[in-house]
mmCIF file of C-alpha atoms in Angstrom:
data_model
loop_
_atom_site.group_PDB
_atom_site.id
_atom_site.type_symbol
_atom_site.label_atom_id
_atom_site.label_comp_id
_atom_site.label_asym_id
_atom_site.label_seq_id
_atom_site.Cartn_x
_atom_site.Cartn_y
_atom_site.Cartn_z
ATOM 1 C CA MET A 1 -15.173 -46.591 -18.223
ATOM 2 C CA LEU A 2 -12.949 -44.998 -21.048
ATOM 3 C CA PHE A 3 -14.015 -47.698 -23.429
ATOM 4 C CA ALA A 4 -17.657 -47.057 -22.561
ATOM 5 C CA SER A 5 -17.256 -43.287 -22.977
ATOM 6 C CA VAL A 6 -15.853 -43.691 -26.475
ATOM 7 C CA GLY A 7 -18.618 -46.000 -27.325
ATOM 8 C CA VAL A 8 -21.307 -43.432 -26.500
ATOM 9 C CA VAL A 9 -19.536 -40.822 -28.393
ATOM 10 C CA LEU A 10 -19.306 -43.100 -31.434
ATOM 11 C CA LEU A 11 -23.246 -43.742 -31.063
ATOM 12 C CA LEU A 12 -24.081 -39.944 -30.919
ATOM 13 C CA LEU A 13 -21.863 -39.383 -33.790
ATOM 14 C CA ALA A 14 -23.489 -42.071 -35.843
ATOM 15 C CA GLY A 15 -27.014 -40.552 -34.666
ATOM 16 C CA GLN A 16 -26.091 -36.852 -35.489
ATOM 17 C CA GLY A 17 -26.516 -35.833 -31.815
ATOM 18 C CA GLN A 18 -29.280 -38.440 -31.004
ATOM 19 C CA THR A 19 -29.089 -41.719 -29.189
ATOM 20 C CA ALA A 20 -29.782 -44.753 -31.147
ATOM 21 C CA THR A 21 -33.015 -45.141 -29.443
ATOM 22 C CA GLU A 22 -34.112 -41.698 -30.363
ATOM 23 C CA ARG A 23 -32.847 -42.123 -33.939
ATOM 24 C CA PHE A 24 -34.643 -45.360 -34.244
ATOM 25 C CA GLY A 25 -37.864 -44.001 -32.838
ATOM 26 C CA ARG A 26 -37.722 -40.885 -35.097
ATOM 27 C CA GLN A 27 -37.333 -43.375 -38.018
ATOM 28 C CA LEU A 28 -40.282 -45.556 -36.932
ATOM 29 C CA GLY A 29 -42.348 -42.297 -36.519
ATOM 30 C CA VAL A 30 -41.429 -41.325 -40.364
ATOM 31 C CA ILE A 31 -42.256 -45.019 -41.379
ATOM 32 C CA GLU A 32 -45.640 -44.670 -39.387
ATOM 33 C CA ASP A 33 -46.504 -41.715 -41.210
ATOM 34 C CA THR A 34 -45.500 -42.743 -44.320
ATOM 35 C CA VAL A 35 -47.823 -45.857 -44.077
ATOM 36 C CA VAL A 36 -50.696 -43.614 -43.044
ATOM 37 C CA ASP A 37 -49.932 -41.429 -46.083
ATOM 38 C CA ILE A 38 -50.011 -44.391 -48.349
ATOM 39 C CA ALA A 39 -53.410 -45.560 -46.641
ATOM 40 C CA GLU A 40 -54.900 -42.562 -47.326
ATOM 41 C CA ASP A 41 -53.839 -42.389 -50.809
ATOM 42 C CA THR A 42 -54.949 -45.989 -51.147
ATOM 43 C CA ASN A 43 -58.503 -44.964 -49.855
ATOM 44 C CA VAL A 44 -58.686 -42.013 -52.235
ATOM 45 C CA ILE A 45 -57.998 -44.623 -54.916
ATOM 46 C CA ARG A 46 -60.776 -46.982 -53.715
ATOM 47 C CA ASP A 47 -63.279 -44.357 -53.409
ATOM 48 C CA ASN A 48 -62.559 -42.998 -57.183
ATOM 49 C CA LEU A 49 -62.844 -46.564 -58.331
ATOM 50 C CA SER A 50 -65.944 -47.333 -56.297
ATOM 51 C CA SER A 51 -67.732 -44.449 -57.908
ATOM 52 C CA THR A 52 -67.818 -46.418 -61.122
ATOM 53 C CA GLU A 53 -68.967 -49.857 -59.459
ATOM 54 C CA LEU A 54 -72.535 -50.964 -59.689
ATOM 55 C CA VAL A 55 -74.589 -51.570 -56.709
ATOM 56 C CA ARG A 56 -75.005 -55.228 -56.757
ATOM 57 C CA ASN A 57 -78.234 -55.383 -54.684
ATOM 58 C CA PRO A 58 -79.861 -52.146 -55.065
ATOM 59 C CA ARG A 59 -82.620 -51.106 -52.433
ATOM 60 C CA SER A 60 -82.748 -47.400 -52.274
ATOM 61 C CA ALA A 61 -83.633 -44.909 -54.919
ATOM 62 C CA ALA A 62 -80.016 -43.589 -54.668
ATOM 63 C CA ASP A 63 -78.782 -47.125 -55.408
ATOM 64 C CA TYR A 64 -80.800 -47.535 -58.474
ATOM 65 C CA PHE A 65 -80.092 -43.964 -59.528
ATOM 66 C CA ARG A 66 -76.335 -44.644 -59.262
ATOM 67 C CA ASN A 67 -76.674 -47.968 -61.536
ATOM 68 C CA ALA A 68 -78.537 -46.216 -64.239
ATOM 69 C CA TRP A 69 -76.223 -43.183 -64.222
ATOM 70 C CA ILE A 70 -73.135 -45.686 -64.171
ATOM 71 C CA TYR A 71 -74.624 -47.619 -66.961
ATOM 72 C CA ASN A 72 -75.469 -44.335 -69.103
ATOM 73 C CA MET A 73 -72.482 -42.145 -68.516
ATOM 74 C CA VAL A 74 -69.536 -44.674 -67.803
ATOM 75 C CA ARG A 75 -70.370 -47.784 -69.388
ATOM 76 C CA ARG A 76 -72.482 -46.402 -72.506
ATOM 77 C CA ASP A 77 -74.896 -49.189 -71.777
ATOM 78 C CA ALA A 78 -78.187 -47.927 -73.069
ATOM 79 C CA GLN A 79 -80.039 -51.008 -72.212
ATOM 80 C CA GLY A 80 -78.527 -51.465 -68.838
ATOM 81 C CA ALA A 81 -79.470 -47.566 -68.250
ATOM 82 C CA TRP A 82 -83.044 -48.156 -69.279
ATOM 83 C CA ASP A 83 -83.540 -51.218 -67.164
ATOM 84 C CA SER A 84 -81.972 -49.699 -63.991
ATOM 85 C CA ILE A 85 -83.955 -46.440 -64.357
ATOM 86 C CA GLN A 86 -87.281 -48.261 -64.946
ATOM 87 C CA ALA A 87 -86.286 -50.474 -61.968
ATOM 88 C CA LEU A 88 -86.158 -47.011 -59.873
ATOM 89 C CA TYR A 89 -89.493 -45.815 -60.801
ATOM 90 C CA ARG A 90 -91.131 -49.191 -60.141
ATOM 91 C CA ASN A 91 -89.895 -49.268 -56.539
ATOM 92 C CA HIS A 92 -89.579 -45.557 -55.748
ATOM 93 C CA ALA A 93 -90.899 -42.179 -56.310
ATOM 94 C CA PRO A 94 -87.498 -40.165 -55.925
ATOM 95 C CA ASN A 95 -88.911 -36.724 -57.055
ATOM 96 C CA LYS A 96 -85.364 -35.706 -58.306
ATOM 97 C CA LEU A 97 -85.040 -33.826 -61.759
ATOM 98 C CA ASP A 98 -81.737 -35.637 -62.783
ATOM 99 C CA ALA A 99 -83.466 -39.110 -62.378
ATOM 100 C CA ALA A 100 -86.491 -38.007 -64.433
ATOM 101 C CA GLU A 101 -84.020 -36.420 -67.160
ATOM 102 C CA LEU A 102 -82.041 -39.767 -67.117
ATOM 103 C CA TYR A 103 -85.353 -41.570 -67.506
ATOM 104 C CA PHE A 104 -86.036 -39.529 -70.612
ATOM 105 C CA ASN A 105 -82.700 -39.685 -72.272
ATOM 106 C CA ALA A 106 -82.412 -43.378 -71.683
ATOM 107 C CA GLY A 107 -85.999 -44.128 -72.837
ATOM 108 C CA ARG A 108 -85.668 -42.406 -76.249
ATOM 109 C CA VAL A 109 -83.471 -45.187 -77.474
ATOM 110 C CA ALA A 110 -86.023 -47.923 -76.326
ATOM 111 C CA VAL A 111 -89.413 -46.571 -77.185
ATOM 112 C CA THR A 112 -91.042 -43.917 -79.486
ATOM 113 C CA ARG A 113 -91.236 -40.279 -78.174
ATOM 114 C CA ASP A 114 -94.923 -40.306 -77.899
ATOM 115 C CA GLN A 115 -94.782 -43.565 -75.856
ATOM 116 C CA LEU A 116 -92.075 -42.306 -73.591
ATOM 117 C CA LEU A 117 -93.902 -39.061 -72.814
ATOM 118 C CA ALA A 118 -97.166 -41.038 -72.084
ATOM 119 C CA GLN A 119 -95.171 -43.475 -69.699
ATOM 120 C CA MET A 120 -93.615 -40.389 -67.791
ATOM 121 C CA ILE A 121 -96.992 -38.694 -67.405
ATOM 122 C CA GLU A 122 -98.467 -41.903 -66.145
ATOM 123 C CA ILE A 123 -95.630 -42.362 -63.649
ATOM 124 C CA GLY A 124 -95.590 -38.861 -62.419
ATOM 125 C CA ARG A 125 -99.401 -39.171 -61.763
ATOM 126 C CA SER A 126 -99.590 -42.590 -60.234
ATOM 127 C CA LYS A 127 -96.437 -42.143 -58.108
ATOM 128 C CA ARG A 128 -97.132 -38.494 -57.519
ATOM 129 C CA ASP A 129 -93.567 -37.609 -58.614
ATOM 130 C CA ALA A 130 -93.688 -33.983 -59.582
ATOM 131 C CA SER A 131 -90.200 -33.940 -61.135
ATOM 132 C CA MET A 132 -91.352 -36.642 -63.745
ATOM 133 C CA LEU A 133 -94.391 -34.332 -64.679
ATOM 134 C CA VAL A 134 -91.926 -31.383 -64.970
ATOM 135 C CA MET A 135 -89.751 -33.376 -67.315
ATOM 136 C CA ALA A 136 -92.555 -34.359 -69.393
ATOM 137 C CA ALA A 137 -93.859 -30.731 -69.588
ATOM 138 C CA ARG A 138 -90.504 -29.805 -70.587
ATOM 139 C CA ASN A 139 -90.675 -32.153 -73.813
ATOM 140 C CA VAL A 140 -94.235 -31.899 -74.874
ATOM 141 C CA ASP A 141 -95.311 -30.165 -77.910
ATOM 142 C CA THR A 142 -97.272 -27.208 -76.900
ATOM 143 C CA ASN A 143 -96.953 -24.780 -74.059
ATOM 144 C CA GLN A 144 -100.710 -25.433 -73.528
ATOM 145 C CA GLN A 145 -99.813 -28.886 -72.663
ATOM 146 C CA ALA A 146 -96.876 -27.956 -70.682
ATOM 147 C CA TYR A 147 -98.743 -25.513 -68.438
ATOM 148 C CA ALA A 148 -101.319 -28.278 -67.626
ATOM 149 C CA LEU A 149 -98.688 -30.632 -66.607
ATOM 150 C CA LEU A 150 -96.856 -28.134 -64.513
ATOM 151 C CA GLU A 151 -100.186 -27.340 -62.757
ATOM 152 C CA GLU A 152 -100.336 -30.972 -61.802
ATOM 153 C CA ALA A 153 -96.895 -30.864 -60.689
ATOM 154 C CA ARG A 154 -97.480 -27.918 -58.275
ATOM 155 C CA GLN A 155 -100.322 -29.698 -56.668
ATOM 156 C CA ILE A 156 -98.132 -32.537 -55.720
ATOM 157 C CA ASP A 157 -95.098 -30.517 -54.841
ATOM 158 C CA PRO A 158 -95.542 -26.568 -54.532
ATOM 159 C CA ASP A 159 -92.084 -26.170 -53.280
ATOM 160 C CA LEU A 160 -90.649 -27.299 -56.667
ATOM 161 C CA PRO A 161 -89.468 -24.066 -58.529
ATOM 162 C CA PHE A 162 -89.604 -25.744 -61.939
ATOM 163 C CA ALA A 163 -93.235 -26.795 -61.481
ATOM 164 C CA HIS A 164 -94.045 -23.035 -61.403
ATOM 165 C CA TRP A 165 -92.028 -22.051 -64.594
ATOM 166 C CA ASP A 166 -89.381 -23.940 -66.232
ATOM 167 C CA PRO A 167 -86.706 -21.887 -67.661
ATOM 168 C CA PHE A 168 -85.252 -24.998 -69.405
ATOM 169 C CA ARG A 169 -88.460 -25.116 -71.805
ATOM 170 C CA THR A 170 -87.301 -22.661 -74.501
ATOM 171 C CA GLN A 171 -90.857 -22.164 -75.651
ATOM 172 C CA PHE A 172 -91.775 -20.245 -72.784
ATOM 173 C CA ILE A 173 -89.201 -17.715 -73.535
ATOM 174 C CA SER A 174 -89.075 -17.630 -77.385
ATOM 175 C CA LEU A 175 -91.483 -15.648 -79.559
ATOM 176 C CA VAL A 176 -94.982 -16.949 -80.460
ATOM 177 C CA PRO A 177 -94.440 -18.042 -84.025
ATOM 178 C CA GLY A 178 -96.444 -16.119 -86.336
ATOM 179 C CA GLY A 179 -98.054 -14.248 -83.314
ATOM 180 C CA SER A 180 -99.146 -10.679 -83.282
ATOM 181 C CA HIS A 181 -97.655 -7.902 -81.423
ATOM 182 C CA GLN A 182 -100.084 -8.136 -78.561
ATOM 183 C CA GLN A 183 -99.256 -12.022 -78.385
ATOM 184 C CA GLN A 184 -95.689 -11.387 -78.201
ATOM 185 C CA TYR A 185 -96.391 -8.768 -75.322
ATOM 186 C CA GLU A 186 -98.448 -11.349 -73.468
ATOM 187 C CA GLN A 187 -95.661 -13.814 -74.023
ATOM 188 C CA ALA A 188 -93.040 -11.707 -72.548
ATOM 189 C CA GLN A 189 -95.451 -10.911 -69.639
ATOM 190 C CA ARG A 190 -95.745 -14.682 -68.864
ATOM 191 C CA THR A 191 -91.899 -15.051 -69.050
ATOM 192 C CA LEU A 192 -91.493 -12.365 -66.574
ATOM 193 C CA ARG A 193 -93.965 -13.356 -64.106
ATOM 194 C CA GLY A 194 -92.745 -16.983 -64.537
ATOM 195 C CA ALA A 195 -89.103 -16.038 -63.910
ATOM 196 C CA GLU A 196 -90.420 -13.946 -60.637
ATOM 197 C CA THR A 197 -92.316 -16.911 -59.303
ATOM 198 C CA PHE A 198 -89.493 -19.218 -60.124
ATOM 199 C CA MET A 199 -86.978 -17.067 -57.956
ATOM 200 C CA GLU A 200 -89.574 -16.595 -55.100
ATOM 201 C CA VAL A 201 -90.202 -20.431 -54.837
ATOM 202 C CA ALA A 202 -86.538 -21.095 -55.150
ATOM 203 C CA ARG A 203 -86.009 -19.321 -51.853
ATOM 204 C CA ARG A 204 -88.157 -21.891 -49.767
ATOM 205 C CA LYS A 205 -85.453 -24.587 -49.967
ATOM 206 C CA PRO A 206 -82.537 -25.500 -51.650
ATOM 207 C CA VAL A 207 -82.906 -26.190 -55.523
ATOM 208 C CA ALA A 208 -80.104 -28.843 -55.084
ATOM 209 C CA SER A 209 -82.377 -30.917 -52.947
ATOM 210 C CA TYR A 210 -84.086 -32.075 -56.232
ATOM 211 C CA TYR A 211 -81.100 -33.739 -57.749
ATOM 212 C CA PHE A 212 -79.290 -36.739 -56.667
ATOM 213 C CA LEU A 213 -76.006 -35.300 -58.232
ATOM 214 C CA PRO A 214 -76.526 -31.523 -57.530
ATOM 215 C CA GLN A 215 -72.829 -30.940 -58.558
ATOM 216 C CA HIS A 216 -73.757 -31.821 -62.133
ATOM 217 C CA ALA A 217 -76.884 -29.518 -61.973
ATOM 218 C CA PRO A 218 -76.705 -25.924 -63.559
ATOM 219 C CA ASP A 219 -77.112 -23.143 -61.288
ATOM 220 C CA MET A 220 -80.599 -21.929 -62.553
ATOM 221 C CA GLU A 221 -81.112 -19.491 -59.705
ATOM 222 C CA SER A 222 -78.189 -17.446 -60.998
ATOM 223 C CA PHE A 223 -78.988 -17.726 -64.507
ATOM 224 C CA VAL A 224 -82.860 -16.737 -64.008
ATOM 225 C CA GLY A 225 -81.629 -13.913 -61.816
ATOM 226 C CA GLY A 226 -79.282 -12.699 -64.142
ATOM 227 C CA GLN A 227 -82.067 -12.535 -66.999
ATOM 228 C CA MET A 228 -84.702 -10.662 -64.978
ATOM 229 C CA GLU A 229 -83.691 -7.321 -66.317
ATOM 230 C CA THR A 230 -83.804 -8.749 -69.970
ATOM 231 C CA TYR A 231 -87.247 -9.964 -69.379
ATOM 232 C CA ARG A 232 -88.329 -6.545 -68.070
ATOM 233 C CA SER A 233 -86.914 -4.703 -71.008
ATOM 234 C CA SER A 234 -88.568 -7.357 -73.429
ATOM 235 C CA VAL A 235 -91.906 -6.453 -71.770
ATOM 236 C CA ARG A 236 -91.599 -2.693 -72.061
ATOM 237 C CA ASN A 237 -90.564 -3.081 -75.601
ATOM 238 C CA TRP A 238 -93.539 -5.174 -76.652
ATOM 239 C CA GLU A 239 -95.951 -3.179 -74.690
ATOM 240 C CA GLN A 240 -94.731 -0.129 -76.719
ATOM 241 C CA VAL A 241 -94.938 -2.148 -80.028
ATOM 242 C CA ALA A 242 -98.242 -3.425 -79.422
ATOM 243 C CA ALA A 243 -99.405 0.136 -78.480
ATOM 244 C CA GLY A 244 -98.203 1.426 -81.799
ATOM 245 C CA ARG A 245 -95.494 3.481 -79.991
ATOM 246 C CA GLY A 246 -92.479 1.855 -81.014
ATOM 247 C CA ARG A 247 -90.825 -0.659 -83.326
ATOM 248 C CA LEU A 248 -88.268 -3.705 -83.106
#
């Protein structure tokens, strides 16, 4: 009994007040937690690596866009991006603004600008893809052409704010080149009405739903909302100038 008691005391001292079973159990628990932590870290690494991996057999619109985006942004492979984004629109009509923008950016190195815009307009009409028409309208030469294309886009998807007014088209906001005071006043009015309509339509559904990667999309609702007073002030100023009661 004396020897047995001494043995137990020695085990307790070695285990710092814990029995060997308790100590080993605690150590096993630590090991298990460490294994779980390592597995979680490995999953994070795998997820980060997979974000740059191509989809071998793309089927969905998101698959095709993913490949085109990786070719364009990660691998800097212009031809791969162009092939993938064309495949997207051959098989789908995504109605996503970032897909349409990628089509335009990738296509500029493959075909002439006029050919590219003609292709985009044809795709927008045949596929009934409003976002493609918006992107074409953003890049055509005149505001008259742009307004006509946006009208077509609205007929396809009236809930797309950019189909009503596109703040990315600087010609909608800038002064009329060589225009009279009256023309500048009318341009300022169109800008204000367009911005008000954009904000009204944007409340119908999340603008982010029109992007495959909304995290990379600018917050145009905040931008347009923050510009409203500037647009109103511009209308007032040009109204006074056009009426001969003020000057810029």
